[in-house]
Every structure is written in structure tokens, then in C-alpha cells.
Amino acid sequence: MSLTAIVTGAARGIGLATARLFLEQGRRVAMIDRDAPALEQAAAGLDGALPILCDVSQPDQVAAMVAQVVAAFGRIDALVNNAGVADFRPMAQTDFQIWRSVMQTNLDGVFLTSQAVIPHLNDGRGAIVNIASISGLRASTLRVAYGTSKAAVIHLTRQQAAELGERGIRANCVAPGPVDTKLALAVHTPAIRAAYHDAIPLNRYGSEREIAAVIGFLCSDAAAYVTGQVIAADGGFEATGVGLPALRDG
């Protein structure tokens, strides 16, 4: 029987790249998103994909989604919690409604989807991969809600690993650095892109496919003894701390 995976936030970006990678590997994939037109377009022509409309911040929708996946596939081998929203503004301008909207998707969504899937995960081979961000590992301006939500996802991952390990279910986290997504292209000015390039040891943004490859590894038997870990797929950005890039020229 083919291995199966649920990928949330699968209509675009890293989620879509991950779904495509899994399909290439022969997995069946439930593609989850709350954007109906984008999800329909993303899943079109992808053999083995099951698109399901679901807002992961809503418990009733999550429960219905998981029931639909189990009915269709009969098993769940991997869960990739990728759905997320970004909000970049000063702390003083982050009102409680904005704070809650970020937390509801980025943190509550990971909790709710994981909790609903756990009873159906394949004991001894199940894998959860949560997508955080480099912003959850290092603080920066304009990310009070986003960065805090991703830091919480990192700790939630460790809680999952500690509790689920005795069942042979692994939980790991990927923290992407700057990635060439449509969102990044839209919001990162040339000056911001140049600054990132200077600060990243590999001197470039990552690609969606490169992040998907790390996710695929963590969901595979090649990572059978890896759990409770955070992999920063960031070109070395987090490793350089806050040192000035110019100092590397000496």
C-alpha cells in the first residue's frame, strides 16, 4: 500500500513543492488549504493528490478533513504542518486581533491538526514535520507575532517528539530562511534582498524545492532515528548570528 501524507498550506509555495515531491516519490497526498481557487488550480493534473478545503485554525474543519483523509486513504504516514500566515509590522502597531489571527493559523493550526492526526498515524513509521521559520530561532524587528508563533511551533515540536516517541512516531521541525516564494518577491525590496544575500553565507535565497527536500528527508526512513530536531534550512543565516557580513571579508 502506498505511503500517504497530509500537507497543509499546499496550494502554493513550500507546501505545493512538498506535495509534488511526495507524489514523485509515489506517496498519495492530501493537499489542504483554505484558498479554494488556488487549491483547485494547484491540484489540477496531480495524480494521487486529494485536495481538501480546510482552515486549520477551525477545530470542526480539521476533524472533518482528517476523517475525509482516513476514509480516502485508510492510513496516514506523514503530516506536514506548513499552513501559515505572515505579518510584519512594529509591535506598537500589532493589535490583539492581528496577534490572534497569526497565532490561530501558525500555532493553533499546528496543534489542532497534529492532535487530530495522531490517532491515525502509522505507529513505528509515522512522522510529523512542522514548518517554523528562522524568525522562530532569532529575533528581528517587525515580527513580534510571526516570530513568537514560530518559536512556539519549535517547542511544540519537541513536546510532540517527547510524547510520541514511544509509539515510534517522530516529530521534527524545519525553519526556513529567506526563500524565493511569490510572497518574498512581492514584499522584499531590492535593498532587502541585497541585505539578505550579504548576510547569508551561501549568498542567495533558498528555493521552495530545496526546503521540500529537507521535509521529504525528515518524513522518510532515512531519518528513522531523527526526532525532536530543528533544521534551519537557511543557507547558514542562523549560524552567523548577528555578525557583520563585512567582517567575513578580512
PDB file of C-alpha atoms in Angstrom:
ATOM      1  CA  MET A   1       0.000   0.000   0.000  1.00  0.00           C
ATOM      2  CA  SER A   2       1.314   3.436  -0.919  1.00  0.00           C
ATOM      3  CA  LEU A   3       2.546   5.715   1.837  1.00  0.00           C
ATOM      4  CA  THR A   4       0.360   8.736   2.453  1.00  0.00           C
ATOM      5  CA  ALA A   5       0.923  12.299   3.583  1.00  0.00           C
ATOM      6  CA  ILE A   6      -1.112  15.322   4.592  1.00  0.00           C
ATOM      7  CA  VAL A   7       0.366  18.679   3.603  1.00  0.00           C
ATOM      8  CA  THR A   8      -1.320  21.832   4.875  1.00  0.00           C
ATOM      9  CA  GLY A   9      -0.932  25.123   3.083  1.00  0.00           C
ATOM     10  CA  ALA A  10      -0.472  23.071  -0.084  1.00  0.00           C
ATOM     11  CA  ALA A  11      -1.898  25.481  -2.642  1.00  0.00           C
ATOM     12  CA  ARG A  12       1.350  27.356  -3.157  1.00  0.00           C
ATOM     13  CA  GLY A  13       4.967  27.816  -2.130  1.00  0.00           C
ATOM     14  CA  ILE A  14       6.739  25.296   0.082  1.00  0.00           C
ATOM     15  CA  GLY A  15       3.542  23.308   0.639  1.00  0.00           C
ATOM     16  CA  LEU A  16       2.931  22.787  -3.078  1.00  0.00           C
ATOM     17  CA  ALA A  17       6.590  21.945  -3.686  1.00  0.00           C
ATOM     18  CA  THR A  18       6.403  19.355  -0.899  1.00  0.00           C
ATOM     19  CA  ALA A  19       3.194  17.831  -2.255  1.00  0.00           C
ATOM     20  CA  ARG A  20       4.769  17.494  -5.687  1.00  0.00           C
ATOM     21  CA  LEU A  21       7.890  15.889  -4.229  1.00  0.00           C
ATOM     22  CA  PHE A  22       5.830  13.333  -2.295  1.00  0.00           C
ATOM     23  CA  LEU A  23       3.824  12.491  -5.401  1.00  0.00           C
ATOM     24  CA  GLU A  24       7.044  11.943  -7.346  1.00  0.00           C
ATOM     25  CA  GLN A  25       8.103   9.547  -4.588  1.00  0.00           C
ATOM     26  CA  GLY A  26       4.907   7.544  -5.025  1.00  0.00           C
ATOM     27  CA  ARG A  27       3.035   8.801  -1.979  1.00  0.00           C
ATOM     28  CA  ARG A  28      -0.619   9.704  -2.015  1.00  0.00           C
ATOM     29  CA  VAL A  29      -1.056  13.253  -0.782  1.00  0.00           C
ATOM     30  CA  ALA A  30      -3.927  15.103   0.826  1.00  0.00           C
ATOM     31  CA  MET A  31      -3.428  18.734  -0.177  1.00  0.00           C
ATOM     32  CA  ILE A  32      -5.004  21.016   2.417  1.00  0.00           C
ATOM     33  CA  ASP A  33      -5.678  24.729   2.032  1.00  0.00           C
ATOM     34  CA  ARG A  34      -8.362  27.317   2.786  1.00  0.00           C
ATOM     35  CA  ASP A  35      -7.995  29.112  -0.574  1.00  0.00           C
ATOM     36  CA  ALA A  36     -10.399  27.148  -2.782  1.00  0.00           C
ATOM     37  CA  PRO A  37      -9.460  28.578  -6.217  1.00  0.00           C
ATOM     38  CA  ALA A  38      -5.715  28.306  -5.558  1.00  0.00           C
ATOM     39  CA  LEU A  39      -6.078  24.763  -4.219  1.00  0.00           C
ATOM     40  CA  GLU A  40      -8.115  23.626  -7.204  1.00  0.00           C
ATOM     41  CA  GLN A  41      -5.550  25.088  -9.582  1.00  0.00           C
ATOM     42  CA  ALA A  42      -2.589  23.603  -7.673  1.00  0.00           C
ATOM     43  CA  ALA A  43      -4.055  20.090  -7.554  1.00  0.00           C
ATOM     44  CA  ALA A  44      -5.155  20.014 -11.186  1.00  0.00           C
ATOM     45  CA  GLY A  45      -3.355  17.259 -13.061  1.00  0.00           C
ATOM     46  CA  LEU A  46      -1.549  15.903  -9.980  1.00  0.00           C
ATOM     47  CA  ASP A  47      -2.246  12.169  -9.980  1.00  0.00           C
ATOM     48  CA  GLY A  48      -2.550  10.826  -6.437  1.00  0.00           C
ATOM     49  CA  ALA A  49      -3.487  14.179  -4.918  1.00  0.00           C
ATOM     50  CA  LEU A  50      -6.619  14.694  -2.850  1.00  0.00           C
ATOM     51  CA  PRO A  51      -7.432  18.405  -2.457  1.00  0.00           C
ATOM     52  CA  ILE A  52      -9.433  19.248   0.669  1.00  0.00           C
ATOM     53  CA  LEU A  53     -10.652  22.709   1.596  1.00  0.00           C
ATOM     54  CA  CYS A  54      -9.932  23.342   5.277  1.00  0.00           C
ATOM     55  CA  ASP A  55      -8.995  26.198   7.589  1.00  0.00           C
ATOM     56  CA  VAL A  56      -6.591  24.566  10.061  1.00  0.00           C
ATOM     57  CA  SER A  57      -7.439  27.119  12.748  1.00  0.00           C
ATOM     58  CA  GLN A  58     -11.003  25.757  12.961  1.00  0.00           C
ATOM     59  CA  PRO A  59     -11.351  22.538  15.040  1.00  0.00           C
ATOM     60  CA  ASP A  60     -14.514  21.323  13.294  1.00  0.00           C
ATOM     61  CA  GLN A  61     -12.975  21.739   9.856  1.00  0.00           C
ATOM     62  CA  VAL A  62      -9.804  19.953  10.942  1.00  0.00           C
ATOM     63  CA  ALA A  63     -11.765  16.997  12.328  1.00  0.00           C
ATOM     64  CA  ALA A  64     -13.780  16.706   9.106  1.00  0.00           C
ATOM     65  CA  MET A  65     -10.630  16.959   6.992  1.00  0.00           C
ATOM     66  CA  VAL A  66      -8.846  14.168   8.854  1.00  0.00           C
ATOM     67  CA  ALA A  67     -11.930  11.946   8.638  1.00  0.00           C
ATOM     68  CA  GLN A  68     -12.028  12.521   4.887  1.00  0.00           C
ATOM     69  CA  VAL A  69      -8.345  11.623   4.513  1.00  0.00           C
ATOM     70  CA  VAL A  70      -8.732   8.439   6.545  1.00  0.00           C
ATOM     71  CA  ALA A  71     -11.807   7.447   4.527  1.00  0.00           C
ATOM     72  CA  ALA A  72      -9.959   8.023   1.250  1.00  0.00           C
ATOM     73  CA  PHE A  73      -6.518   6.635   2.100  1.00  0.00           C
ATOM     74  CA  GLY A  74      -7.126   4.299   5.012  1.00  0.00           C
ATOM     75  CA  ARG A  75      -3.926   5.395   6.711  1.00  0.00           C
ATOM     76  CA  ILE A  76      -1.742   8.433   7.434  1.00  0.00           C
ATOM     77  CA  ASP A  77       2.027   8.086   7.393  1.00  0.00           C
ATOM     78  CA  ALA A  78       3.153  11.710   7.478  1.00  0.00           C
ATOM     79  CA  LEU A  79       1.816  15.114   8.400  1.00  0.00           C
ATOM     80  CA  VAL A  80       3.450  18.313   7.206  1.00  0.00           C
ATOM     81  CA  ASN A  81       2.129  21.345   9.089  1.00  0.00           C
ATOM     82  CA  ASN A  82       3.043  24.051   6.616  1.00  0.00           C
ATOM     83  CA  ALA A  83      -0.017  26.355   6.650  1.00  0.00           C
ATOM     84  CA  GLY A  84       0.901  29.763   7.971  1.00  0.00           C
ATOM     85  CA  VAL A  85       0.354  33.477   7.686  1.00  0.00           C
ATOM     86  CA  ALA A  86       2.901  36.260   7.860  1.00  0.00           C
ATOM     87  CA  ASP A  87       2.524  39.694   9.386  1.00  0.00           C
ATOM     88  CA  PHE A  88       5.365  42.182   9.538  1.00  0.00           C
ATOM     89  CA  ARG A  89       4.770  45.392  11.490  1.00  0.00           C
ATOM     90  CA  PRO A  90       6.086  47.169  14.596  1.00  0.00           C
ATOM     91  CA  MET A  91       4.991  45.852  17.985  1.00  0.00           C
ATOM     92  CA  ALA A  92       3.128  49.078  18.729  1.00  0.00           C
ATOM     93  CA  GLN A  93       1.003  48.556  15.608  1.00  0.00           C
ATOM     94  CA  THR A  94       0.248  44.893  16.316  1.00  0.00           C
ATOM     95  CA  ASP A  95      -3.186  44.954  17.903  1.00  0.00           C
ATOM     96  CA  PHE A  96      -4.680  41.919  19.628  1.00  0.00           C
ATOM     97  CA  GLN A  97      -6.792  40.956  16.614  1.00  0.00           C
ATOM     98  CA  ILE A  98      -3.675  40.760  14.440  1.00  0.00           C
ATOM     99  CA  TRP A  99      -1.833  38.823  17.156  1.00  0.00           C
ATOM    100  CA  ARG A 100      -4.654  36.289  17.448  1.00  0.00           C
ATOM    101  CA  SER A 101      -5.056  35.849  13.690  1.00  0.00           C
ATOM    102  CA  VAL A 102      -1.375  34.944  13.394  1.00  0.00           C
ATOM    103  CA  MET A 103      -1.465  32.596  16.387  1.00  0.00           C
ATOM    104  CA  GLN A 104      -4.671  30.905  15.241  1.00  0.00           C
ATOM    105  CA  THR A 105      -3.136  29.706  11.986  1.00  0.00           C
ATOM    106  CA  ASN A 106       0.560  29.406  12.797  1.00  0.00           C
ATOM    107  CA  LEU A 107       0.300  27.803  16.247  1.00  0.00           C
ATOM    108  CA  ASP A 108      -3.278  26.684  16.890  1.00  0.00           C
ATOM    109  CA  GLY A 109      -3.396  25.128  13.418  1.00  0.00           C
ATOM    110  CA  VAL A 110      -0.327  23.001  14.091  1.00  0.00           C
ATOM    111  CA  PHE A 111      -1.732  21.872  17.440  1.00  0.00           C
ATOM    112  CA  LEU A 112      -5.206  21.074  16.121  1.00  0.00           C
ATOM    113  CA  THR A 113      -4.093  19.218  13.013  1.00  0.00           C
ATOM    114  CA  SER A 114      -1.459  17.203  14.870  1.00  0.00           C
ATOM    115  CA  GLN A 115      -3.889  16.278  17.627  1.00  0.00           C
ATOM    116  CA  ALA A 116      -6.493  15.119  15.106  1.00  0.00           C
ATOM    117  CA  VAL A 117      -3.994  13.093  13.067  1.00  0.00           C
ATOM    118  CA  ILE A 118      -2.095  11.373  15.897  1.00  0.00           C
ATOM    119  CA  PRO A 119      -4.642   8.557  16.448  1.00  0.00           C
ATOM    120  CA  HIS A 120      -4.334   7.643  12.768  1.00  0.00           C
ATOM    121  CA  LEU A 121      -0.567   7.951  12.332  1.00  0.00           C
ATOM    122  CA  ASN A 122       1.255   4.782  11.430  1.00  0.00           C
ATOM    123  CA  ASP A 123       2.841   3.522  14.676  1.00  0.00           C
ATOM    124  CA  GLY A 124       6.520   2.809  14.196  1.00  0.00           C
ATOM    125  CA  ARG A 125       6.736   4.779  10.976  1.00  0.00           C
ATOM    126  CA  GLY A 126       4.686   7.926  11.411  1.00  0.00           C
ATOM    127  CA  ALA A 127       6.256  11.351  11.008  1.00  0.00           C
ATOM    128  CA  ILE A 128       5.229  14.905  11.789  1.00  0.00           C
ATOM    129  CA  VAL A 129       7.154  17.796  10.273  1.00  0.00           C
ATOM    130  CA  ASN A 130       6.235  21.285  11.416  1.00  0.00           C
ATOM    131  CA  ILE A 131       7.339  24.286   9.394  1.00  0.00           C
ATOM    132  CA  ALA A 132       8.593  27.111  11.574  1.00  0.00           C
ATOM    133  CA  SER A 133      10.930  29.871  10.378  1.00  0.00           C
ATOM    134  CA  ILE A 134      14.325  31.322  11.011  1.00  0.00           C
ATOM    135  CA  SER A 135      12.272  34.048  12.737  1.00  0.00           C
ATOM    136  CA  GLY A 136      11.461  31.491  15.437  1.00  0.00           C
ATOM    137  CA  LEU A 137      15.162  30.968  16.139  1.00  0.00           C
ATOM    138  CA  ARG A 138      16.389  34.552  16.141  1.00  0.00           C
ATOM    139  CA  ALA A 139      14.535  37.738  16.940  1.00  0.00           C
ATOM    140  CA  SER A 140      14.287  40.575  14.473  1.00  0.00           C
ATOM    141  CA  THR A 141      12.217  43.709  14.029  1.00  0.00           C
ATOM    142  CA  LEU A 142       8.618  43.724  12.754  1.00  0.00           C
ATOM    143  CA  ARG A 143       7.981  40.081  13.655  1.00  0.00           C
ATOM    144  CA  VAL A 144       6.555  40.107  17.172  1.00  0.00           C
ATOM    145  CA  ALA A 145       3.544  37.930  16.332  1.00  0.00           C
ATOM    146  CA  TYR A 146       5.056  35.923  13.494  1.00  0.00           C
ATOM    147  CA  GLY A 147       8.368  35.202  15.208  1.00  0.00           C
ATOM    148  CA  THR A 148       6.725  34.334  18.508  1.00  0.00           C
ATOM    149  CA  SER A 149       4.297  31.944  16.804  1.00  0.00           C
ATOM    150  CA  LYS A 150       7.154  30.165  15.052  1.00  0.00           C
ATOM    151  CA  ALA A 151       9.216  29.920  18.240  1.00  0.00           C
ATOM    152  CA  ALA A 152       6.205  28.270  19.866  1.00  0.00           C
ATOM    153  CA  VAL A 153       5.944  25.820  16.971  1.00  0.00           C
ATOM    154  CA  ILE A 154       9.554  24.810  17.598  1.00  0.00           C
ATOM    155  CA  HIS A 155       8.824  23.997  21.232  1.00  0.00           C
ATOM    156  CA  LEU A 156       5.562  22.265  20.318  1.00  0.00           C
ATOM    157  CA  THR A 157       7.595  20.029  18.013  1.00  0.00           C
ATOM    158  CA  ARG A 158       9.828  18.995  20.903  1.00  0.00           C
ATOM    159  CA  GLN A 159       6.782  18.279  23.058  1.00  0.00           C
ATOM    160  CA  GLN A 160       5.409  16.068  20.290  1.00  0.00           C
ATOM    161  CA  ALA A 161       8.707  14.212  19.957  1.00  0.00           C
ATOM    162  CA  ALA A 162       8.898  13.578  23.698  1.00  0.00           C
ATOM    163  CA  GLU A 163       5.357  12.270  23.948  1.00  0.00           C
ATOM    164  CA  LEU A 164       5.059  10.289  20.721  1.00  0.00           C
ATOM    165  CA  GLY A 165       8.477   8.681  20.611  1.00  0.00           C
ATOM    166  CA  GLU A 166       7.405   5.536  22.454  1.00  0.00           C
ATOM    167  CA  ARG A 167       4.953   4.875  19.629  1.00  0.00           C
ATOM    168  CA  GLY A 168       7.705   5.245  17.067  1.00  0.00           C
ATOM    169  CA  ILE A 169       6.214   8.488  15.759  1.00  0.00           C
ATOM    170  CA  ARG A 170       8.825  11.121  15.011  1.00  0.00           C
ATOM    171  CA  ALA A 171       8.340  14.889  15.158  1.00  0.00           C
ATOM    172  CA  ASN A 172      10.784  17.361  13.666  1.00  0.00           C
ATOM    173  CA  CYS A 173      10.801  20.970  12.589  1.00  0.00           C
ATOM    174  CA  VAL A 174      12.153  22.821   9.556  1.00  0.00           C
ATOM    175  CA  ALA A 175      12.999  26.505   9.970  1.00  0.00           C
ATOM    176  CA  PRO A 176      13.391  28.023   6.502  1.00  0.00           C
ATOM    177  CA  GLY A 177      15.397  31.154   5.963  1.00  0.00           C
ATOM    178  CA  PRO A 178      14.637  33.529   3.077  1.00  0.00           C
ATOM    179  CA  VAL A 179      13.054  31.538   0.249  1.00  0.00           C
ATOM    180  CA  ASP A 180      12.209  32.649  -3.266  1.00  0.00           C
ATOM    181  CA  THR A 181       8.438  32.481  -2.990  1.00  0.00           C
ATOM    182  CA  LYS A 182       5.936  34.779  -4.677  1.00  0.00           C
ATOM    183  CA  LEU A 183       5.322  36.414  -1.302  1.00  0.00           C
ATOM    184  CA  ALA A 184       9.017  37.153  -0.814  1.00  0.00           C
ATOM    185  CA  LEU A 185       9.308  38.563  -4.306  1.00  0.00           C
ATOM    186  CA  ALA A 186       6.332  40.819  -3.611  1.00  0.00           C
ATOM    187  CA  VAL A 187       7.379  42.186  -0.219  1.00  0.00           C
ATOM    188  CA  HIS A 188      11.193  42.143  -0.300  1.00  0.00           C
ATOM    189  CA  THR A 189      12.564  45.262  -1.927  1.00  0.00           C
ATOM    190  CA  PRO A 190      15.841  45.101  -3.873  1.00  0.00           C
ATOM    191  CA  ALA A 191      17.578  46.620  -0.845  1.00  0.00           C
ATOM    192  CA  ILE A 192      16.184  43.930   1.455  1.00  0.00           C
ATOM    193  CA  ARG A 193      17.180  41.181  -0.969  1.00  0.00           C
ATOM    194  CA  ALA A 194      20.689  42.571  -1.226  1.00  0.00           C
ATOM    195  CA  ALA A 195      20.984  42.725   2.558  1.00  0.00           C
ATOM    196  CA  TYR A 196      19.846  39.103   2.897  1.00  0.00           C
ATOM    197  CA  HIS A 197      22.309  37.981   0.252  1.00  0.00           C
ATOM    198  CA  ASP A 198      25.107  39.698   2.153  1.00  0.00           C
ATOM    199  CA  ALA A 199      24.052  38.137   5.470  1.00  0.00           C
ATOM    200  CA  ILE A 200      23.646  34.572   4.188  1.00  0.00           C
ATOM    201  CA  PRO A 201      26.891  32.574   3.871  1.00  0.00           C
ATOM    202  CA  LEU A 202      25.622  30.891   0.677  1.00  0.00           C
ATOM    203  CA  ASN A 203      24.814  34.393  -0.666  1.00  0.00           C
ATOM    204  CA  ARG A 204      21.389  33.546  -2.050  1.00  0.00           C
ATOM    205  CA  TYR A 205      17.795  32.798  -1.210  1.00  0.00           C
ATOM    206  CA  GLY A 206      16.700  29.183  -0.997  1.00  0.00           C
ATOM    207  CA  SER A 207      14.202  27.573  -3.340  1.00  0.00           C
ATOM    208  CA  GLU A 208      10.877  26.006  -2.448  1.00  0.00           C
ATOM    209  CA  ARG A 209      12.159  22.681  -3.789  1.00  0.00           C
ATOM    210  CA  GLU A 210      15.208  22.804  -1.517  1.00  0.00           C
ATOM    211  CA  ILE A 211      13.002  23.213   1.547  1.00  0.00           C
ATOM    212  CA  ALA A 212      10.724  20.433   0.310  1.00  0.00           C
ATOM    213  CA  ALA A 213      13.747  18.129   0.032  1.00  0.00           C
ATOM    214  CA  VAL A 214      14.532  18.618   3.735  1.00  0.00           C
ATOM    215  CA  ILE A 215      10.897  17.929   4.616  1.00  0.00           C
ATOM    216  CA  GLY A 216      10.946  14.814   2.454  1.00  0.00           C
ATOM    217  CA  PHE A 217      14.061  13.546   4.218  1.00  0.00           C
ATOM    218  CA  LEU A 218      12.515  14.022   7.655  1.00  0.00           C
ATOM    219  CA  CYS A 219       9.414  12.091   6.565  1.00  0.00           C
ATOM    220  CA  SER A 220      11.463   9.237   5.125  1.00  0.00           C
ATOM    221  CA  ASP A 221      13.007   6.104   6.607  1.00  0.00           C
ATOM    222  CA  ALA A 222      16.406   7.741   6.059  1.00  0.00           C
ATOM    223  CA  ALA A 223      15.547   9.878   9.110  1.00  0.00           C
ATOM    224  CA  ALA A 224      14.269   6.933  11.178  1.00  0.00           C
ATOM    225  CA  TYR A 225      16.414   7.899  14.193  1.00  0.00           C
ATOM    226  CA  VAL A 226      15.838  11.652  13.954  1.00  0.00           C
ATOM    227  CA  THR A 227      13.219  13.227  16.195  1.00  0.00           C
ATOM    228  CA  GLY A 228      12.804  16.384  18.250  1.00  0.00           C
ATOM    229  CA  GLN A 229      15.158  18.295  15.965  1.00  0.00           C
ATOM    230  CA  VAL A 230      15.047  21.707  14.322  1.00  0.00           C
ATOM    231  CA  ILE A 231      16.772  22.002  10.959  1.00  0.00           C
ATOM    232  CA  ALA A 232      17.418  25.540   9.807  1.00  0.00           C
ATOM    233  CA  ALA A 233      17.294  25.330   6.019  1.00  0.00           C
ATOM    234  CA  ASP A 234      18.644  28.832   5.608  1.00  0.00           C
ATOM    235  CA  GLY A 235      21.933  28.888   3.738  1.00  0.00           C
ATOM    236  CA  GLY A 236      23.778  29.357   7.035  1.00  0.00           C
ATOM    237  CA  PHE A 237      21.892  32.512   8.037  1.00  0.00           C
ATOM    238  CA  GLU A 238      21.152  31.458  11.624  1.00  0.00           C
ATOM    239  CA  ALA A 239      24.677  30.141  12.175  1.00  0.00           C
ATOM    240  CA  THR A 240      26.219  33.551  11.504  1.00  0.00           C
ATOM    241  CA  GLY A 241      24.397  35.209  14.407  1.00  0.00           C
ATOM    242  CA  VAL A 242      24.335  38.963  14.201  1.00  0.00           C
ATOM    243  CA  GLY A 243      27.899  39.432  12.999  1.00  0.00           C
ATOM    244  CA  LEU A 244      28.547  41.955  10.264  1.00  0.00           C
ATOM    245  CA  PRO A 245      28.936  40.340   6.825  1.00  0.00           C
ATOM    246  CA  ALA A 246      31.825  42.730   6.108  1.00  0.00           C
ATOM    247  CA  LEU A 247      33.877  41.008   8.807  1.00  0.00           C
ATOM    248  CA  ARG A 248      33.969  37.875   6.657  1.00  0.00           C
ATOM    249  CA  ASP A 249      35.972  39.752   4.028  1.00  0.00           C
ATOM    250  CA  GLY A 250      39.065  40.012   6.201  1.00  0.00           C
TER     251      GLY A 250
END
